Amino acid sequence: MGYLVCGNWIGWSSPATYLMKHNKTELDVTNYGMMIAMYDLGNLISPIPCGFLLGLLGRKLTICIIGPLNMIAWTAILVWPSRLDVLYAARLFAGLAKGMTLCSIPIYVGEIAEVKLRGTVLSMFPISLALGMIGIQSIGQVLDYQQLNMLGLSFSTVFTVLFLFMPESPYYLMQKNRRDQAEKSLRRIRAKGDVTDELEMIEKTVAKQMQSKATYGELFMNKSNRKAFVITAGACVFQRLSGISPFIHFSSITLPNTHYWMNPLVAVMVFSLVKSVGNLVPLVLVDWMGRKPLMVGSHALMALVTAAYGVGLYVVANGPEHKPLAWWPVVALWGYALSYSLGAGTLTYTLLGEMFAANVKTRAAPLCVMMLASGSFVLDGIYTTMTQAFGVHSNYFLYSAFNFVWAASAGFVMVETKGKTFLEIEEMLAS
C-alpha cells in the first residue's frame, strides 16, 4: 500500500493541474514543470539517509516513518490551499517519502517473499502504484481542490495504521544476530511452525554476504556488486528517461481540449487503467520468460510509441482546425502505457529487490532510487522549457531516443535471475 500512496501523489498532478489551468483553485501556477519537479527533488534527497536508517533502525521502523511524512504533506496543502510556497514544500516533503518508499519497500518485500514467488510479488508494486493513480484520477474528476487533497490524506492515514502490524524482515534480524526473533518473524510470515530449512538458508546467505564490509567501496570495487549496480541503475534511470513522468503529469494539459473527441482527464484515467491492467502481464511472464526479454521488448516498443506520440501531437497542432486525427495521440498514449507496464514499469522494482548482496543492499538501493528521481527531475524540469523552445512534440522524440538506447544496451548488460536465490545471483554476477 506504500506504493499506492505514491500513486496518489503521482496521479494527483493530473486533476490538480487541470483545475489550476482552468482557474478552479486559489493558486497562480505559471511553471507547472517546476511544481511537479519538486516531488522528484524530494525523491532525490531521501534515499541515502533512508539507506542508513534501514541498517540502523531496521526495515519495519524505517517504513513506519513514510506514512507520517505523507500525512504532513497532505495536511499542509489542506490548511494553506492558496500558498504556492506551501505547495512546493509539501510536494518536496512528499518526495522525501517517495524516495524512502522506493528504497525500503522493495528491499523489505524481496527479503520476506518466497524465492519462487519473489519475481511475481515484486512485480506487483507497479500495480499498486497504478491503482493509487487511478483512484485519485477517477474520483478526482468530481472533486474540488480541497476534496482532492482530503482524499489523498485518507489513503496515507490508512497505510500508516496498517503497516504498524507488519513483522520485521528475518534477513535484517539475522544480520543483527537475533536468530530467535528471525525465526519467529519467518514463522509469522510463512504461517507455519517449521521453517528450519529456510531459516538455515537465510543464515547461510547472510553469513556469506556479510563477510565483506557494508561500504560504498565494497559496492564499486567488488565485481559482482559493481555489475549488479550497473544493471539496476541503468534500468532505473532509463525507466524514468522513457518519459513516464511527463506522460503522467502533463498529458491532461498537453492533449488538445478544443474540438476534442475525448476529455483529457478521461484519456489520462484510461492511461492509468491500461497501465494497471498491463502490469498483470509480467506477473505471469516474469518467472517464465525471465527479466531480460521483457525489459528489452518493453523499451523497444516504447521507443516506437513515444515517437508516434510526438508525431501525433505535431500533426494535430498543425493540421486542420476540426482535428480529424485527434485520436492519434490518445491511442499512442495508451500504447505507451501498455508498453511501459510490460517490462520497464515492473522489472526495475524486481531488480531493486533481488540484485544486491545483503552487505551492500542498503548502500546500492538508495543510489538506484536517486537515479530514478534524477531522471524524473530532469525531464519534468525541462518540459516547459523544451515545449516553449522547440514545441511540445520535441520532448517525446527525445524520450524515443532514450528508449532505443536502453533497449539495445539491456540486451548486452542484463543477466537472467529468474528462479535463483540471492546466493545464486551473487555467484552468477561474480562469474
Tab-separated table of C-alpha atoms in Angstrom:
chain	number	residue	atom	x	y	z
A	1	MET	CA	0.000	0.000	0.000
A	2	GLY	CA	3.026	2.273	0.308
A	3	TYR	CA	3.245	2.285	-3.480
A	4	LEU	CA	-0.467	3.054	-3.689
A	5	VAL	CA	0.150	6.209	-1.638
A	6	CYS	CA	2.955	7.183	-4.045
A	7	GLY	CA	0.466	6.596	-6.846
A	8	ASN	CA	-1.889	9.068	-5.187
A	9	TRP	CA	0.757	11.810	-5.288
A	10	ILE	CA	1.710	10.989	-8.873
A	11	GLY	CA	-1.915	10.800	-10.034
A	12	TRP	CA	-2.815	13.975	-8.114
A	13	SER	CA	-0.967	16.111	-10.658
A	14	SER	CA	-3.402	15.302	-13.471
A	15	PRO	CA	-6.647	16.625	-11.924
A	16	ALA	CA	-4.774	19.257	-9.899
A	17	THR	CA	-3.004	20.853	-12.868
A	18	TYR	CA	-6.267	20.725	-14.832
A	19	LEU	CA	-8.019	22.625	-12.009
A	20	MET	CA	-5.139	25.116	-11.826
A	21	LYS	CA	-5.101	25.710	-15.580
A	22	HIS	CA	-8.843	26.402	-15.577
A	23	ASN	CA	-8.631	28.747	-12.555
A	24	LYS	CA	-10.541	26.458	-10.190
A	25	THR	CA	-8.050	26.818	-7.339
A	26	GLU	CA	-6.706	29.735	-5.308
A	27	LEU	CA	-3.209	29.146	-6.727
A	28	ASP	CA	-1.473	31.035	-9.532
A	29	VAL	CA	0.895	28.497	-11.101
A	30	THR	CA	2.894	29.550	-14.162
A	31	ASN	CA	5.598	26.879	-14.274
A	32	TYR	CA	3.869	23.528	-13.956
A	33	GLY	CA	7.134	21.709	-14.670
A	34	MET	CA	8.889	23.086	-11.586
A	35	MET	CA	5.835	22.479	-9.400
A	36	ILE	CA	5.832	18.826	-10.494
A	37	ALA	CA	9.631	18.547	-10.231
A	38	MET	CA	9.639	19.446	-6.510
A	39	TYR	CA	8.280	15.958	-5.863
A	40	ASP	CA	11.206	14.478	-7.802
A	41	LEU	CA	13.655	16.687	-5.903
A	42	GLY	CA	12.467	15.263	-2.594
A	43	ASN	CA	12.730	11.792	-4.080
A	44	LEU	CA	16.333	12.596	-4.986
A	45	ILE	CA	17.294	13.728	-1.474
A	46	SER	CA	15.976	10.987	0.814
A	47	PRO	CA	17.326	7.627	-0.497
A	48	ILE	CA	20.836	7.784	1.027
A	49	PRO	CA	19.588	8.776	4.518
A	50	CYS	CA	16.969	6.054	4.119
A	51	GLY	CA	19.711	3.514	3.410
A	52	PHE	CA	21.397	4.343	6.708
A	53	LEU	CA	18.063	4.119	8.545
A	54	LEU	CA	17.392	0.685	7.040
A	55	GLY	CA	20.625	-0.562	8.558
A	56	LEU	CA	20.260	1.313	11.854
A	57	LEU	CA	16.556	1.044	12.686
A	58	GLY	CA	15.577	-1.928	10.548
A	59	ARG	CA	13.195	-2.315	7.634
A	60	LYS	CA	9.945	-2.006	9.590
A	61	LEU	CA	10.694	1.120	11.623
A	62	THR	CA	12.097	2.903	8.569
A	63	ILE	CA	8.955	2.174	6.557
A	64	CYS	CA	6.824	3.318	9.518
A	65	ILE	CA	8.277	6.834	9.038
A	66	ILE	CA	6.896	7.087	5.497
A	67	GLY	CA	3.212	7.362	6.409
A	68	PRO	CA	3.529	10.368	8.735
A	69	LEU	CA	5.687	12.205	6.153
A	70	ASN	CA	2.895	11.860	3.590
A	71	MET	CA	0.248	12.879	6.116
A	72	ILE	CA	2.150	16.064	6.983
A	73	ALA	CA	2.408	16.992	3.284
A	74	TRP	CA	-1.316	16.456	2.601
A	75	THR	CA	-2.277	18.349	5.760
A	76	ALA	CA	-0.120	21.341	4.786
A	77	ILE	CA	-1.860	21.920	1.447
A	78	LEU	CA	-5.234	21.425	3.102
A	79	VAL	CA	-4.516	24.063	5.746
A	80	TRP	CA	-2.908	26.562	3.319
A	81	PRO	CA	-4.633	25.957	-0.062
A	82	SER	CA	-3.681	29.366	-1.511
A	83	ARG	CA	0.032	29.312	-0.626
A	84	LEU	CA	2.218	28.341	-3.591
A	85	ASP	CA	5.302	28.119	-1.374
A	86	VAL	CA	3.482	25.646	0.888
A	87	LEU	CA	2.515	23.560	-2.137
A	88	TYR	CA	6.145	23.449	-3.261
A	89	ALA	CA	7.298	22.493	0.245
A	90	ALA	CA	4.570	19.871	0.598
A	91	ARG	CA	5.495	18.222	-2.686
A	92	LEU	CA	9.142	18.268	-1.616
A	93	PHE	CA	8.146	16.593	1.659
A	94	ALA	CA	6.042	14.006	-0.179
A	95	GLY	CA	9.009	13.395	-2.465
A	96	LEU	CA	11.120	12.559	0.583
A	97	ALA	CA	8.516	9.941	1.477
A	98	LYS	CA	8.534	8.584	-2.082
A	99	GLY	CA	12.316	8.208	-2.063
A	100	MET	CA	12.078	6.246	1.172
A	101	THR	CA	9.260	4.116	-0.245
A	102	LEU	CA	11.154	3.161	-3.398
A	103	CYS	CA	14.299	2.479	-1.404
A	104	SER	CA	12.899	0.475	1.506
A	105	ILE	CA	9.820	-1.447	0.422
A	106	PRO	CA	11.450	-3.451	-2.434
A	107	ILE	CA	14.213	-4.493	-0.002
A	108	TYR	CA	11.672	-5.465	2.650
A	109	VAL	CA	9.397	-7.396	0.296
A	110	GLY	CA	12.338	-9.034	-1.504
A	111	GLU	CA	13.530	-10.361	1.858
A	112	ILE	CA	10.196	-11.723	3.063
A	113	ALA	CA	8.937	-13.188	-0.241
A	114	GLU	CA	9.484	-16.868	-1.108
A	115	VAL	CA	12.130	-17.471	-3.795
A	116	LYS	CA	9.705	-18.997	-6.287
A	117	LEU	CA	7.293	-16.086	-5.915
A	118	ARG	CA	9.745	-13.218	-5.455
A	119	GLY	CA	9.651	-12.002	-9.052
A	120	THR	CA	5.863	-12.084	-9.125
A	121	VAL	CA	5.468	-10.336	-5.769
A	122	LEU	CA	7.971	-7.595	-6.616
A	123	SER	CA	6.201	-7.091	-9.948
A	124	MET	CA	3.037	-6.153	-8.050
A	125	PHE	CA	4.449	-2.783	-6.963
A	126	PRO	CA	3.570	-1.019	-10.229
A	127	ILE	CA	0.036	-2.401	-9.930
A	128	SER	CA	-0.310	-0.747	-6.524
A	129	LEU	CA	1.207	2.432	-7.972
A	130	ALA	CA	-1.286	2.416	-10.843
A	131	LEU	CA	-4.242	1.718	-8.552
A	132	GLY	CA	-3.284	4.730	-6.458
A	133	MET	CA	-3.157	6.853	-9.595
A	134	ILE	CA	-6.467	5.546	-10.948
A	135	GLY	CA	-8.209	6.067	-7.635
A	136	ILE	CA	-7.322	9.730	-7.302
A	137	GLN	CA	-7.641	10.494	-11.046
A	138	SER	CA	-11.098	8.947	-11.385
A	139	ILE	CA	-12.621	10.191	-8.149
A	140	GLY	CA	-10.753	13.490	-8.526
A	141	GLN	CA	-12.752	14.389	-11.636
A	142	VAL	CA	-15.819	15.120	-9.492
A	143	LEU	CA	-13.959	16.750	-6.566
A	144	ASP	CA	-12.783	20.272	-5.955
A	145	TYR	CA	-9.169	21.006	-4.993
A	146	GLN	CA	-9.632	20.672	-1.238
A	147	GLN	CA	-11.645	17.464	-1.528
A	148	LEU	CA	-8.926	16.038	-3.784
A	149	ASN	CA	-6.313	16.681	-1.098
A	150	MET	CA	-8.538	15.205	1.612
A	151	LEU	CA	-8.816	12.024	-0.445
A	152	GLY	CA	-5.037	11.775	-0.613
A	153	LEU	CA	-4.740	12.254	3.147
A	154	SER	CA	-7.195	9.423	3.809
A	155	PHE	CA	-5.126	6.895	1.825
A	156	SER	CA	-1.940	7.900	3.655
A	157	THR	CA	-3.644	7.543	7.035
A	158	VAL	CA	-4.826	4.004	6.261
A	159	PHE	CA	-1.315	2.933	5.186
A	160	THR	CA	0.239	4.426	8.314
A	161	VAL	CA	-2.058	2.447	10.600
A	162	LEU	CA	-1.954	-0.876	8.719
A	163	PHE	CA	1.827	-1.152	8.427
A	164	LEU	CA	2.229	-0.984	12.202
A	165	PHE	CA	1.118	-4.632	12.316
A	166	MET	CA	3.729	-5.949	9.843
A	167	PRO	CA	6.685	-8.100	11.068
A	168	GLU	CA	10.369	-7.219	10.762
A	169	SER	CA	12.432	-8.794	7.956
A	170	PRO	CA	14.066	-12.073	9.075
A	171	TYR	CA	17.113	-11.198	6.940
A	172	TYR	CA	17.635	-7.974	8.901
A	173	LEU	CA	17.177	-9.757	12.226
A	174	MET	CA	19.708	-12.400	11.167
A	175	GLN	CA	22.196	-9.667	10.205
A	176	LYS	CA	21.857	-8.342	13.770
A	177	ASN	CA	22.451	-11.836	15.242
A	178	ARG	CA	18.871	-12.050	16.522
A	179	ARG	CA	18.247	-15.605	15.318
A	180	ASP	CA	15.318	-16.387	17.620
A	181	GLN	CA	13.475	-13.252	16.528
A	182	ALA	CA	14.268	-14.044	12.890
A	183	GLU	CA	12.724	-17.493	13.313
A	184	LYS	CA	9.643	-16.029	14.993
A	185	SER	CA	9.247	-13.457	12.213
A	186	LEU	CA	9.655	-16.095	9.491
A	187	ARG	CA	7.068	-18.359	11.128
A	188	ARG	CA	4.611	-15.485	11.157
A	189	ILE	CA	5.301	-14.579	7.524
A	190	ARG	CA	5.038	-18.181	6.274
A	191	ALA	CA	2.143	-19.015	8.616
A	192	LYS	CA	3.665	-22.368	9.577
A	193	GLY	CA	5.579	-23.795	12.514
A	194	ASP	CA	8.546	-25.461	10.822
A	195	VAL	CA	10.781	-23.031	8.933
A	196	THR	CA	14.089	-24.742	9.730
A	197	ASP	CA	15.278	-25.244	6.146
A	198	GLU	CA	14.535	-21.672	5.036
A	199	LEU	CA	15.986	-20.220	8.230
A	200	GLU	CA	19.242	-22.114	7.652
A	201	MET	CA	19.334	-20.863	4.056
A	202	ILE	CA	18.860	-17.278	5.278
A	203	GLU	CA	21.584	-17.749	7.891
A	204	LYS	CA	23.997	-19.159	5.306
A	205	THR	CA	23.241	-16.376	2.812
A	206	VAL	CA	23.641	-13.586	5.368
A	207	ALA	CA	26.850	-15.093	6.778
A	208	LYS	CA	28.466	-15.244	3.338
A	209	GLN	CA	27.273	-11.836	2.188
A	210	MET	CA	28.244	-10.103	5.439
A	211	GLN	CA	31.854	-11.306	5.250
A	212	SER	CA	32.666	-8.053	3.448
A	213	LYS	CA	32.056	-4.608	4.918
A	214	ALA	CA	28.942	-2.624	4.050
A	215	THR	CA	30.694	0.282	2.330
A	216	TYR	CA	30.392	2.156	-0.942
A	217	GLY	CA	33.911	0.969	-1.717
A	218	GLU	CA	32.715	-2.629	-1.469
A	219	LEU	CA	29.837	-1.772	-3.781
A	220	PHE	CA	32.064	-0.472	-6.568
A	221	MET	CA	35.264	-2.496	-6.072
A	222	ASN	CA	33.641	-5.929	-5.880
A	223	LYS	CA	32.913	-7.329	-9.363
A	224	SER	CA	29.509	-8.869	-8.635
A	225	ASN	CA	28.307	-5.799	-6.721
A	226	ARG	CA	29.545	-3.443	-9.439
A	227	LYS	CA	27.832	-5.437	-12.165
A	228	ALA	CA	24.586	-5.578	-10.176
A	229	PHE	CA	24.730	-1.802	-9.727
A	230	VAL	CA	25.328	-1.099	-13.428
A	231	ILE	CA	22.363	-3.259	-14.421
A	232	THR	CA	19.952	-1.967	-11.783
A	233	ALA	CA	20.983	1.693	-12.011
A	234	GLY	CA	20.687	1.534	-15.793
A	235	ALA	CA	17.195	0.070	-15.548
A	236	CYS	CA	16.238	2.789	-13.034
A	237	VAL	CA	17.481	5.825	-14.930
A	238	PHE	CA	16.160	4.663	-18.307
A	239	GLN	CA	12.792	3.789	-16.804
A	240	ARG	CA	12.461	7.488	-15.997
A	241	LEU	CA	14.063	8.684	-19.245
A	242	SER	CA	11.485	6.625	-21.129
A	243	GLY	CA	9.100	9.542	-20.486
A	244	ILE	CA	6.748	8.046	-17.906
A	245	SER	CA	6.753	11.047	-15.581
A	246	PRO	CA	5.840	13.680	-18.229
A	247	PHE	CA	3.201	11.333	-19.664
A	248	ILE	CA	1.571	11.079	-16.247
A	249	HIS	CA	1.893	14.690	-15.145
A	250	PHE	CA	1.382	16.706	-18.324
A	251	SER	CA	-0.977	14.727	-20.572
A	252	SER	CA	-4.061	16.418	-19.089
A	253	ILE	CA	-2.767	19.807	-20.271
A	254	THR	CA	-0.809	18.600	-23.337
A	255	LEU	CA	-3.623	16.805	-25.149
A	256	PRO	CA	-5.705	19.367	-27.073
A	257	ASN	CA	-9.039	20.179	-25.464
A	258	THR	CA	-10.822	22.281	-28.091
A	259	HIS	CA	-12.769	20.326	-30.745
A	260	TYR	CA	-11.584	17.185	-28.982
A	261	TRP	CA	-13.225	13.776	-29.089
A	262	MET	CA	-12.264	12.864	-25.506
A	263	ASN	CA	-11.791	14.875	-22.336
A	264	PRO	CA	-8.062	14.860	-21.449
A	265	LEU	CA	-8.812	13.836	-17.873
A	266	VAL	CA	-10.704	10.793	-19.123
A	267	ALA	CA	-7.862	9.930	-21.505
A	268	VAL	CA	-5.362	10.109	-18.634
A	269	MET	CA	-7.572	7.951	-16.422
A	270	VAL	CA	-7.780	5.313	-19.171
A	271	PHE	CA	-3.987	5.594	-19.498
A	272	SER	CA	-3.621	4.658	-15.819
A	273	LEU	CA	-6.159	1.864	-16.208
A	274	VAL	CA	-4.326	0.385	-19.208
A	275	LYS	CA	-1.051	0.620	-17.293
A	276	SER	CA	-2.606	-1.128	-14.319
A	277	VAL	CA	-4.056	-3.971	-16.391
A	278	GLY	CA	-0.813	-4.250	-18.366
A	279	ASN	CA	1.091	-4.714	-15.104
A	280	LEU	CA	-0.706	-8.037	-14.682
A	281	VAL	CA	1.091	-9.498	-17.701
A	282	PRO	CA	4.578	-9.597	-16.107
A	283	LEU	CA	3.088	-11.348	-13.077
A	284	VAL	CA	2.569	-14.331	-15.366
A	285	LEU	CA	5.620	-13.941	-17.596
A	286	VAL	CA	8.409	-12.696	-15.309
A	287	ASP	CA	9.216	-16.099	-13.796
A	288	TRP	CA	8.591	-17.917	-17.103
A	289	MET	CA	10.150	-15.784	-19.852
A	290	GLY	CA	12.569	-14.069	-17.496
A	291	ARG	CA	13.513	-10.460	-16.788
A	292	LYS	CA	15.788	-9.724	-19.736
A	293	PRO	CA	13.483	-10.321	-22.742
A	294	LEU	CA	10.640	-8.411	-21.089
A	295	MET	CA	12.902	-5.435	-20.374
A	296	VAL	CA	14.312	-5.280	-23.902
A	297	GLY	CA	10.913	-5.724	-25.553
A	298	SER	CA	9.270	-3.106	-23.359
A	299	HIS	CA	11.794	-0.364	-24.172
A	300	ALA	CA	11.800	-1.229	-27.878
A	301	LEU	CA	8.021	-0.816	-28.004
A	302	MET	CA	8.179	2.425	-26.024
A	303	ALA	CA	10.744	3.809	-28.451
A	304	LEU	CA	8.254	3.361	-31.289
A	305	VAL	CA	5.218	4.596	-29.378
A	306	THR	CA	6.843	7.757	-27.967
A	307	ALA	CA	7.947	8.701	-31.474
A	308	ALA	CA	4.397	8.101	-32.724
A	309	TYR	CA	3.012	10.247	-29.882
A	310	GLY	CA	5.327	13.124	-30.766
A	311	VAL	CA	4.340	12.919	-34.427
A	312	GLY	CA	0.668	12.805	-33.402
A	313	LEU	CA	0.948	15.967	-31.311
A	314	TYR	CA	2.704	17.769	-34.179
A	315	VAL	CA	0.121	16.664	-36.748
A	316	VAL	CA	-2.843	17.656	-34.560
A	317	ALA	CA	-1.313	21.044	-33.698
A	318	ASN	CA	-0.531	21.885	-37.323
A	319	GLY	CA	-3.444	20.142	-39.028
A	320	PRO	CA	-6.979	21.261	-39.914
A	321	GLU	CA	-8.938	23.174	-37.294
A	322	HIS	CA	-11.532	20.389	-36.839
A	323	LYS	CA	-8.660	17.992	-35.919
A	324	PRO	CA	-9.622	14.767	-37.759
A	325	LEU	CA	-6.571	12.973	-36.265
A	326	ALA	CA	-7.273	13.962	-32.654
A	327	TRP	CA	-7.482	10.255	-31.781
A	328	TRP	CA	-3.821	9.679	-32.758
A	329	PRO	CA	-2.013	10.984	-29.640
A	330	VAL	CA	-4.626	9.412	-27.368
A	331	VAL	CA	-4.140	5.948	-28.853
A	332	ALA	CA	-0.362	6.419	-28.717
A	333	LEU	CA	-0.683	7.470	-25.057
A	334	TRP	CA	-2.490	4.225	-24.260
A	335	GLY	CA	0.007	2.237	-26.330
A	336	TYR	CA	2.809	3.729	-24.257
A	337	ALA	CA	1.044	2.721	-21.025
A	338	LEU	CA	0.845	-0.894	-22.172
A	339	SER	CA	4.441	-0.988	-23.452
A	340	TYR	CA	5.741	0.522	-20.219
A	341	SER	CA	3.891	-1.920	-17.998
A	342	LEU	CA	5.142	-4.995	-19.879
A	343	GLY	CA	8.685	-4.622	-18.579
A	344	ALA	CA	10.177	-1.249	-17.690
A	345	GLY	CA	7.472	-0.347	-15.201
A	346	THR	CA	7.653	-3.606	-13.258
A	347	LEU	CA	11.112	-5.119	-13.619
A	348	THR	CA	13.001	-2.129	-12.234
A	349	TYR	CA	11.496	-2.803	-8.810
A	350	THR	CA	12.149	-6.527	-9.186
A	351	LEU	CA	15.842	-5.821	-9.791
A	352	LEU	CA	15.965	-3.452	-6.804
A	353	GLY	CA	14.669	-6.216	-4.593
A	354	GLU	CA	16.872	-9.097	-5.742
A	355	MET	CA	20.175	-7.988	-7.322
A	356	PHE	CA	22.247	-6.816	-4.368
A	357	ALA	CA	24.086	-8.743	-1.653
A	358	ALA	CA	22.974	-8.175	1.940
A	359	ASN	CA	26.105	-6.238	2.911
A	360	VAL	CA	25.664	-3.557	0.213
A	361	LYS	CA	21.887	-3.583	-0.250
A	362	THR	CA	21.310	-0.512	1.923
A	363	ARG	CA	24.042	1.352	0.032
A	364	ALA	CA	23.115	0.317	-3.517
A	365	ALA	CA	19.333	0.647	-3.424
A	366	PRO	CA	19.367	4.340	-2.370
A	367	LEU	CA	21.737	5.224	-5.211
A	368	CYS	CA	19.475	3.443	-7.702
A	369	VAL	CA	16.403	5.247	-6.368
A	370	MET	CA	18.303	8.510	-6.796
A	371	MET	CA	18.797	7.540	-10.437
A	372	LEU	CA	15.030	7.159	-10.736
A	373	ALA	CA	14.438	10.521	-9.129
A	374	SER	CA	17.088	12.375	-11.108
A	375	GLY	CA	15.643	11.132	-14.402
A	376	SER	CA	12.179	12.379	-13.473
A	377	PHE	CA	13.514	15.649	-12.082
A	378	VAL	CA	15.390	16.443	-15.292
A	379	LEU	CA	12.546	15.554	-17.670
A	380	ASP	CA	9.859	17.305	-15.610
A	381	GLY	CA	12.072	20.332	-15.059
A	382	ILE	CA	12.908	20.889	-18.737
A	383	TYR	CA	9.468	20.020	-20.104
A	384	THR	CA	8.108	23.577	-20.169
A	385	THR	CA	11.389	24.999	-21.484
A	386	MET	CA	11.629	22.479	-24.335
A	387	THR	CA	7.971	22.996	-25.194
A	388	GLN	CA	8.427	26.763	-25.483
A	389	ALA	CA	11.674	26.462	-27.448
A	390	PHE	CA	11.013	23.557	-29.841
A	391	GLY	CA	7.372	22.571	-29.481
A	392	VAL	CA	5.774	20.028	-27.164
A	393	HIS	CA	6.413	17.172	-29.607
A	394	SER	CA	10.193	17.583	-29.229
A	395	ASN	CA	10.049	16.158	-25.694
A	396	TYR	CA	8.713	12.851	-26.940
A	397	PHE	CA	11.250	12.458	-29.735
A	398	LEU	CA	13.920	12.756	-27.019
A	399	TYR	CA	12.226	10.032	-24.965
A	400	SER	CA	12.107	7.800	-28.020
A	401	ALA	CA	15.880	8.086	-28.446
A	402	PHE	CA	16.451	7.185	-24.782
A	403	ASN	CA	14.270	4.099	-25.149
A	404	PHE	CA	16.203	2.900	-28.191
A	405	VAL	CA	19.482	3.282	-26.266
A	406	TRP	CA	18.392	1.126	-23.313
A	407	ALA	CA	16.623	-1.481	-25.458
A	408	ALA	CA	19.962	-2.089	-27.181
A	409	SER	CA	22.094	-1.808	-24.036
A	410	ALA	CA	19.961	-4.057	-21.829
A	411	GLY	CA	20.367	-6.893	-24.293
A	412	PHE	CA	24.099	-6.878	-23.577
A	413	VAL	CA	24.417	-5.983	-19.886
A	414	MET	CA	21.493	-7.716	-18.164
A	415	VAL	CA	21.763	-11.205	-16.654
A	416	GLU	CA	18.836	-13.547	-16.104
A	417	THR	CA	17.819	-14.022	-12.451
A	418	LYS	CA	14.524	-15.891	-12.659
A	419	GLY	CA	14.162	-18.707	-10.125
A	420	LYS	CA	17.519	-18.016	-8.444
A	421	THR	CA	18.264	-17.452	-4.752
A	422	PHE	CA	20.181	-14.379	-3.601
A	423	LEU	CA	23.297	-16.516	-3.211
A	424	GLU	CA	22.989	-17.967	-6.727
A	425	ILE	CA	22.530	-14.470	-8.192
A	426	GLU	CA	25.687	-13.249	-6.449
A	427	GLU	CA	27.696	-16.224	-7.714
A	428	MET	CA	26.418	-15.689	-11.266
A	429	LEU	CA	27.352	-11.996	-11.218
A	430	ALA	CA	30.839	-12.848	-9.966
A	431	SER	CA	31.488	-15.421	-12.704
